[in-house]
Amino acid sequence: MATIESHDFTLEKLFNDFYVVLDYQREYVWEEEHVNAFLNDIFTEFSSNRSSPSSEYFIGSIIVCVRENNVYELIDGQQRMTTAYLALCAIRDYRKNIKPDEPLDSIKSLIASTYIDDEGDEKSRNRVELQYEDSRGVLEKIALQENFDDISETSSVQNIKNAYYLIYDFLVSKFGQNEEAVQKVKRFYAYFIKNVKVVRVETPSMAHALTVFATINNRGVGLDAMDLLKNLMFMQVKDKEFERLKNKWKKMIDTLFEADEKPLRFLRYFILARYDAGERLREDGIYDWLSANKELCGYRTRPIAFVDELLKAAQAFVKFKNGQDSQARQNRYLVNIGYLSTKQHLMLLLAGQRLHPELFTELSRHIENLLFAYIITREGTNKLETLFTLWTAKLRQVQDKADFDTFIADEIQPTKQKLAERFELAFRKLDESSMQKKMMHYILAKLTQYIDELAWGSSGAAVELKTYINKKVTVEHILPQNTTDEIKLAFDKANEIDTYIKRLGNLTLLEKSINAAISNKPFEFKKQAYPQSNFLITKSIPKQVIVGIDTAVDRAVKDLESFEEWNSKSIERRQEMLTQLAKKVWDIH
């Protein structure tokens, strides 16, 4: 029976062998905090044990698969191995820059050496080789002391470059840059290679290595469940399908990376959207769930098909985040949700992505309204996630419009109804001090858009919220923020003027070109300018807009109150008017 061996190695002994990270492996992901922690832990141990050369410091374990010619395939531990290797390169370059003539044969042999191939020829080889495409050969160039600044950046390349520079700067900060510093660094180097130890677990095959990896990390603690899942996939796939699986997996990860989306969040939402995983599935429980549900997911019997499902879901996930449906058609409600800074809804969209486009658009509208209702009433969004998890199972059962209407009527509408009273109360009290600037602009934009769309129809500029949220549109304070003594004295509640200035009833949207001409002016002056606005809700402030008899515009503005003067009563009445309008805009009754 094949045996699995485990040995404690110093870095000096560890780097007497060669290691490769094959192209299916995870990229180098350590960032500044990880590299600094690695260096500081070792340096602290070195500083406290200078008088004790026998002290040892363990930095963890690596799992390798035995190959040939003292070459080991690195299955787990790439991050710390690559960082330790970069440290050797940085120490070499640091010493060379200060004392160019000093021999560096020892450290050079730990960075690269020769081996005899099957033909008996002597070949040169770096001790660590990254064979995945995203590394772009940057580690090799660092090892060979070649220029690597011009390598096109991927996430991995960027992290490797940053790690090297961090280590070099660390040496400078701890030891200085004079000739005396070289001797200090040499002592640190000696400690680094002779006292820092790693447990190397050696397995006879990749299958054994992946099994050990999964067994050691069967709780996913401190590890990325995406990597653990990937290993499960590669353990199942046949050799002839290996390349195909690798490419699909990489495309999925790249899709998420380019969208600045966390793979673990996507994976969790994918599981919640696709399976009855339970409302309490957390990121640190994903690997356990996948291991226990291999038959349900089917990745054991059809790994290619499962990864293909992940890829398609990741592509749809990114489209949803960018305001599109799964067919890349712009979805106005998903665009709007982007202003709400929330992501729980993405699991519900994944569950409903197979809906007919019209139903999916309607689902998106309901989700936007519900998300905003939770935000404005300050209901905990963690409750939304629980709701969405329960709804994914019901949404998966929807087959046609009748099913969809039932789902909306039974689930979403009652949930909004429970918030109706608090929603109305929140709007009556709404002011700038209780709401972020971005959110207040969103609220005013939605109110303004609603009236314009009633008047002009669901086409043209009024359909897009960016018509109202852009650099050419500003939030106008009807009672100016910077009030003159004259305006303060004229206001009926002068002692409360600062409070009234911030209230929703005192706010409207206005084109910047108009705003610039009336800034800080009294209402008597401003009400001559408001009719010049293209926004009906603003145009109507001083005088009701009348186009004809019972036209679409007339019907749109009929409930908008106009004001001859601007005082506390005017602001209060307008706030109440906007509150009633908001109930229609967000469909909260």
PDB file of C-alpha atoms in Angstrom, residues 65-250:
ATOM      1  CA  CYS A  65       3.192  14.884  -4.524  1.00  0.00           C
ATOM      2  CA  VAL A  66       6.411  13.049  -5.347  1.00  0.00           C
ATOM      3  CA  ARG A  67       7.485  13.337  -8.985  1.00  0.00           C
ATOM      4  CA  GLU A  68      11.001  12.730 -10.344  1.00  0.00           C
ATOM      5  CA  ASN A  69      14.507  14.258 -10.193  1.00  0.00           C
ATOM      6  CA  ASN A  70      13.851  15.656  -6.706  1.00  0.00           C
ATOM      7  CA  VAL A  71      10.890  17.598  -8.094  1.00  0.00           C
ATOM      8  CA  TYR A  72       7.758  17.844  -5.979  1.00  0.00           C
ATOM      9  CA  GLU A  73       4.366  19.040  -7.061  1.00  0.00           C
ATOM     10  CA  LEU A  74       3.140  21.503  -4.450  1.00  0.00           C
ATOM     11  CA  ILE A  75      -0.507  20.745  -3.635  1.00  0.00           C
ATOM     12  CA  ASP A  76      -0.918  22.905  -0.527  1.00  0.00           C
ATOM     13  CA  GLY A  77       1.348  25.575   0.939  1.00  0.00           C
ATOM     14  CA  GLN A  78       2.045  27.596  -2.192  1.00  0.00           C
ATOM     15  CA  GLN A  79       1.478  30.914  -0.413  1.00  0.00           C
ATOM     16  CA  ARG A  80       4.085  30.441   2.315  1.00  0.00           C
ATOM     17  CA  MET A  81       6.501  28.600   0.011  1.00  0.00           C
ATOM     18  CA  THR A  82       6.375  31.338  -2.606  1.00  0.00           C
ATOM     19  CA  THR A  83       6.777  34.002   0.093  1.00  0.00           C
ATOM     20  CA  ALA A  84       9.775  32.205   1.631  1.00  0.00           C
ATOM     21  CA  TYR A  85      11.289  31.906  -1.861  1.00  0.00           C
ATOM     22  CA  LEU A  86      10.730  35.612  -2.507  1.00  0.00           C
ATOM     23  CA  ALA A  87      12.426  36.319   0.827  1.00  0.00           C
ATOM     24  CA  LEU A  88      15.523  34.452  -0.353  1.00  0.00           C
ATOM     25  CA  CYS A  89      15.526  36.499  -3.561  1.00  0.00           C
ATOM     26  CA  ALA A  90      15.079  39.768  -1.644  1.00  0.00           C
ATOM     27  CA  ILE A  91      17.891  38.927   0.808  1.00  0.00           C
ATOM     28  CA  ARG A  92      20.189  38.081  -2.111  1.00  0.00           C
ATOM     29  CA  ASP A  93      19.381  41.355  -3.906  1.00  0.00           C
ATOM     30  CA  TYR A  94      19.639  43.395  -0.710  1.00  0.00           C
ATOM     31  CA  ARG A  95      23.127  42.039   0.019  1.00  0.00           C
ATOM     32  CA  LYS A  96      24.243  42.418  -3.571  1.00  0.00           C
ATOM     33  CA  ASN A  97      23.148  46.051  -3.720  1.00  0.00           C
ATOM     34  CA  ILE A  98      25.113  46.960  -0.605  1.00  0.00           C
ATOM     35  CA  LYS A  99      28.224  44.770  -1.159  1.00  0.00           C
ATOM     36  CA  PRO A 100      28.315  43.801  -4.856  1.00  0.00           C
ATOM     37  CA  ASP A 101      31.598  41.850  -4.569  1.00  0.00           C
ATOM     38  CA  GLU A 102      30.553  39.601  -1.707  1.00  0.00           C
ATOM     39  CA  PRO A 103      30.049  35.947  -2.769  1.00  0.00           C
ATOM     40  CA  LEU A 104      26.470  34.714  -2.569  1.00  0.00           C
ATOM     41  CA  ASP A 105      26.903  31.093  -3.662  1.00  0.00           C
ATOM     42  CA  SER A 106      24.960  29.628  -0.722  1.00  0.00           C
ATOM     43  CA  ILE A 107      21.804  31.668  -1.151  1.00  0.00           C
ATOM     44  CA  LYS A 108      21.969  31.386  -4.938  1.00  0.00           C
ATOM     45  CA  SER A 109      21.953  27.588  -4.629  1.00  0.00           C
ATOM     46  CA  LEU A 110      18.723  27.784  -2.632  1.00  0.00           C
ATOM     47  CA  ILE A 111      17.132  29.917  -5.354  1.00  0.00           C
ATOM     48  CA  ALA A 112      18.296  27.883  -8.370  1.00  0.00           C
ATOM     49  CA  SER A 113      20.506  24.882  -9.041  1.00  0.00           C
ATOM     50  CA  THR A 114      21.205  22.148 -11.551  1.00  0.00           C
ATOM     51  CA  TYR A 115      19.903  18.623 -11.945  1.00  0.00           C
ATOM     52  CA  ILE A 116      20.623  15.695 -14.242  1.00  0.00           C
ATOM     53  CA  ASP A 117      17.876  14.860 -16.712  1.00  0.00           C
ATOM     54  CA  ASP A 118      17.053  11.395 -18.075  1.00  0.00           C
ATOM     55  CA  GLU A 119      19.640  11.828 -20.832  1.00  0.00           C
ATOM     56  CA  GLY A 120      22.369  12.527 -18.302  1.00  0.00           C
ATOM     57  CA  ASP A 121      22.585  16.206 -19.209  1.00  0.00           C
ATOM     58  CA  GLU A 122      22.989  18.904 -16.592  1.00  0.00           C
ATOM     59  CA  LYS A 123      20.075  21.352 -16.528  1.00  0.00           C
ATOM     60  CA  SER A 124      19.528  24.566 -14.583  1.00  0.00           C
ATOM     61  CA  ARG A 125      16.290  24.999 -12.704  1.00  0.00           C
ATOM     62  CA  ASN A 126      14.694  27.379 -10.201  1.00  0.00           C
ATOM     63  CA  ARG A 127      13.744  25.832  -6.887  1.00  0.00           C
ATOM     64  CA  VAL A 128      10.144  27.063  -7.203  1.00  0.00           C
ATOM     65  CA  GLU A 129       8.280  27.240 -10.495  1.00  0.00           C
ATOM     66  CA  LEU A 130       4.794  28.647 -10.958  1.00  0.00           C
ATOM     67  CA  GLN A 131       3.256  27.073 -14.034  1.00  0.00           C
ATOM     68  CA  TYR A 132      -0.198  28.671 -13.956  1.00  0.00           C
ATOM     69  CA  GLU A 133      -0.772  31.232 -16.676  1.00  0.00           C
ATOM     70  CA  ASP A 134      -1.585  34.184 -14.422  1.00  0.00           C
ATOM     71  CA  SER A 135       1.935  34.225 -12.944  1.00  0.00           C
ATOM     72  CA  ARG A 136       3.293  35.339 -16.370  1.00  0.00           C
ATOM     73  CA  GLY A 137       6.801  34.179 -15.398  1.00  0.00           C
ATOM     74  CA  VAL A 138       7.245  36.962 -12.838  1.00  0.00           C
ATOM     75  CA  LEU A 139       8.730  34.667 -10.166  1.00  0.00           C
ATOM     76  CA  GLU A 140      11.264  33.312 -12.659  1.00  0.00           C
ATOM     77  CA  LYS A 141      12.373  36.837 -13.579  1.00  0.00           C
ATOM     78  CA  ILE A 142      12.776  37.763  -9.921  1.00  0.00           C
ATOM     79  CA  ALA A 143      14.827  34.600  -9.344  1.00  0.00           C
ATOM     80  CA  LEU A 144      17.013  35.334 -12.388  1.00  0.00           C
ATOM     81  CA  GLN A 145      17.387  39.025 -11.417  1.00  0.00           C
ATOM     82  CA  GLU A 146      15.792  40.163 -14.646  1.00  0.00           C
ATOM     83  CA  ASN A 147      13.525  43.194 -15.088  1.00  0.00           C
ATOM     84  CA  PHE A 148      10.004  42.248 -14.108  1.00  0.00           C
ATOM     85  CA  ASP A 149       8.304  45.655 -13.889  1.00  0.00           C
ATOM     86  CA  ASP A 150       7.060  45.476 -17.470  1.00  0.00           C
ATOM     87  CA  ILE A 151       5.148  42.176 -17.033  1.00  0.00           C
ATOM     88  CA  SER A 152       1.451  42.729 -17.718  1.00  0.00           C
ATOM     89  CA  GLU A 153      -0.442  42.718 -14.440  1.00  0.00           C
ATOM     90  CA  THR A 154      -2.792  40.040 -13.266  1.00  0.00           C
ATOM     91  CA  SER A 155      -3.920  39.719  -9.666  1.00  0.00           C
ATOM     92  CA  SER A 156      -1.219  37.105  -9.075  1.00  0.00           C
ATOM     93  CA  VAL A 157       1.556  39.116 -10.752  1.00  0.00           C
ATOM     94  CA  GLN A 158       0.583  42.176  -8.748  1.00  0.00           C
ATOM     95  CA  ASN A 159       0.618  40.244  -5.473  1.00  0.00           C
ATOM     96  CA  ILE A 160       4.005  38.639  -6.221  1.00  0.00           C
ATOM     97  CA  LYS A 161       5.590  41.967  -7.166  1.00  0.00           C
ATOM     98  CA  ASN A 162       4.157  43.626  -4.067  1.00  0.00           C
ATOM     99  CA  ALA A 163       5.375  40.792  -1.843  1.00  0.00           C
ATOM    100  CA  TYR A 164       8.924  41.067  -3.188  1.00  0.00           C
ATOM    101  CA  TYR A 165       9.041  44.833  -2.668  1.00  0.00           C
ATOM    102  CA  LEU A 166       7.490  44.501   0.794  1.00  0.00           C
ATOM    103  CA  ILE A 167      10.173  42.013   1.832  1.00  0.00           C
ATOM    104  CA  TYR A 168      12.974  44.181   0.437  1.00  0.00           C
ATOM    105  CA  ASP A 169      11.613  47.276   2.193  1.00  0.00           C
ATOM    106  CA  PHE A 170      11.239  45.228   5.379  1.00  0.00           C
ATOM    107  CA  LEU A 171      14.958  44.411   5.297  1.00  0.00           C
ATOM    108  CA  VAL A 172      15.832  48.066   4.766  1.00  0.00           C
ATOM    109  CA  SER A 173      13.595  49.199   7.619  1.00  0.00           C
ATOM    110  CA  LYS A 174      14.955  46.605  10.065  1.00  0.00           C
ATOM    111  CA  PHE A 175      18.653  46.642   9.158  1.00  0.00           C
ATOM    112  CA  GLY A 176      19.435  49.877   7.301  1.00  0.00           C
ATOM    113  CA  GLN A 177      21.515  50.128   4.120  1.00  0.00           C
ATOM    114  CA  ASN A 178      25.132  50.526   5.209  1.00  0.00           C
ATOM    115  CA  GLU A 179      27.859  47.869   5.165  1.00  0.00           C
ATOM    116  CA  GLU A 180      27.320  47.071   8.857  1.00  0.00           C
ATOM    117  CA  ALA A 181      23.761  46.130   7.962  1.00  0.00           C
ATOM    118  CA  VAL A 182      24.996  43.293   5.748  1.00  0.00           C
ATOM    119  CA  GLN A 183      26.353  41.346   8.718  1.00  0.00           C
ATOM    120  CA  LYS A 184      23.047  41.761  10.554  1.00  0.00           C
ATOM    121  CA  VAL A 185      21.133  40.538   7.535  1.00  0.00           C
ATOM    122  CA  LYS A 186      23.490  37.566   7.200  1.00  0.00           C
ATOM    123  CA  ARG A 187      22.672  36.545  10.783  1.00  0.00           C
ATOM    124  CA  PHE A 188      18.956  36.910   9.983  1.00  0.00           C
ATOM    125  CA  TYR A 189      19.469  34.854   6.816  1.00  0.00           C
ATOM    126  CA  ALA A 190      21.217  32.133   8.816  1.00  0.00           C
ATOM    127  CA  TYR A 191      18.302  32.013  11.255  1.00  0.00           C
ATOM    128  CA  PHE A 192      15.817  32.037   8.384  1.00  0.00           C
ATOM    129  CA  ILE A 193      17.231  28.984   6.626  1.00  0.00           C
ATOM    130  CA  LYS A 194      18.460  26.992   9.662  1.00  0.00           C
ATOM    131  CA  ASN A 195      15.823  27.636  12.326  1.00  0.00           C
ATOM    132  CA  VAL A 196      12.598  28.247  10.423  1.00  0.00           C
ATOM    133  CA  LYS A 197      10.942  24.889   9.804  1.00  0.00           C
ATOM    134  CA  VAL A 198       8.165  23.441   7.695  1.00  0.00           C
ATOM    135  CA  VAL A 199       6.369  20.107   7.943  1.00  0.00           C
ATOM    136  CA  ARG A 200       6.487  18.505   4.493  1.00  0.00           C
ATOM    137  CA  VAL A 201       3.822  15.860   3.906  1.00  0.00           C
ATOM    138  CA  GLU A 202       4.833  13.638   0.980  1.00  0.00           C
ATOM    139  CA  THR A 203       2.311  11.545  -0.938  1.00  0.00           C
ATOM    140  CA  PRO A 204       2.907   9.084  -3.782  1.00  0.00           C
ATOM    141  CA  SER A 205       0.253  10.532  -6.115  1.00  0.00           C
ATOM    142  CA  MET A 206      -1.921  13.577  -6.725  1.00  0.00           C
ATOM    143  CA  ALA A 207      -5.020  11.655  -5.657  1.00  0.00           C
ATOM    144  CA  HIS A 208      -3.381  10.880  -2.304  1.00  0.00           C
ATOM    145  CA  ALA A 209      -2.258  14.503  -1.957  1.00  0.00           C
ATOM    146  CA  LEU A 210      -5.725  15.880  -2.597  1.00  0.00           C
ATOM    147  CA  THR A 211      -7.224  13.392  -0.167  1.00  0.00           C
ATOM    148  CA  VAL A 212      -4.738  14.435   2.542  1.00  0.00           C
ATOM    149  CA  PHE A 213      -5.414  18.080   1.740  1.00  0.00           C
ATOM    150  CA  ALA A 214      -9.157  17.595   2.146  1.00  0.00           C
ATOM    151  CA  THR A 215      -8.707  15.490   5.307  1.00  0.00           C
ATOM    152  CA  ILE A 216      -6.370  17.952   7.012  1.00  0.00           C
ATOM    153  CA  ASN A 217      -8.677  20.829   6.152  1.00  0.00           C
ATOM    154  CA  ASN A 218     -12.013  19.068   6.510  1.00  0.00           C
ATOM    155  CA  ARG A 219     -13.458  22.081   8.302  1.00  0.00           C
ATOM    156  CA  GLY A 220     -12.202  24.627   5.826  1.00  0.00           C
ATOM    157  CA  VAL A 221     -10.644  26.632   8.666  1.00  0.00           C
ATOM    158  CA  GLY A 222      -8.505  29.449   7.332  1.00  0.00           C
ATOM    159  CA  LEU A 223      -8.798  28.119   3.798  1.00  0.00           C
ATOM    160  CA  ASP A 224     -10.755  29.118   0.761  1.00  0.00           C
ATOM    161  CA  ALA A 225     -13.678  26.783   0.065  1.00  0.00           C
ATOM    162  CA  MET A 226     -13.279  27.581  -3.623  1.00  0.00           C
ATOM    163  CA  ASP A 227      -9.862  25.915  -3.565  1.00  0.00           C
ATOM    164  CA  LEU A 228     -11.184  22.954  -1.611  1.00  0.00           C
ATOM    165  CA  LEU A 229     -14.038  22.561  -4.096  1.00  0.00           C
ATOM    166  CA  LYS A 230     -11.588  22.802  -6.971  1.00  0.00           C
ATOM    167  CA  ASN A 231      -9.579  19.972  -5.496  1.00  0.00           C
ATOM    168  CA  LEU A 232     -12.748  17.893  -5.234  1.00  0.00           C
ATOM    169  CA  MET A 233     -13.366  18.547  -8.931  1.00  0.00           C
ATOM    170  CA  PHE A 234      -9.867  17.582  -9.998  1.00  0.00           C
ATOM    171  CA  MET A 235      -9.988  14.427  -7.915  1.00  0.00           C
ATOM    172  CA  GLN A 236     -13.008  13.258  -9.943  1.00  0.00           C
ATOM    173  CA  VAL A 237     -12.122  14.295 -13.485  1.00  0.00           C
ATOM    174  CA  LYS A 238     -10.573  11.939 -15.986  1.00  0.00           C
ATOM    175  CA  ASP A 239      -7.138  12.741 -17.371  1.00  0.00           C
ATOM    176  CA  LYS A 240      -8.434  13.545 -20.839  1.00  0.00           C
ATOM    177  CA  GLU A 241     -10.884  16.089 -19.375  1.00  0.00           C
ATOM    178  CA  PHE A 242      -8.350  17.730 -17.087  1.00  0.00           C
ATOM    179  CA  GLU A 243      -7.479  20.603 -19.441  1.00  0.00           C
ATOM    180  CA  ARG A 244     -11.126  21.327 -20.218  1.00  0.00           C
ATOM    181  CA  LEU A 245     -12.043  21.431 -16.544  1.00  0.00           C
ATOM    182  CA  LYS A 246      -9.071  23.638 -15.737  1.00  0.00           C
ATOM    183  CA  ASN A 247     -10.035  26.164 -18.423  1.00  0.00           C
ATOM    184  CA  LYS A 248     -13.659  26.349 -17.312  1.00  0.00           C
ATOM    185  CA  TRP A 249     -12.650  26.780 -13.679  1.00  0.00           C
ATOM    186  CA  LYS A 250     -10.165  29.506 -14.525  1.00  0.00           C
TER     187      LYS A 250
END
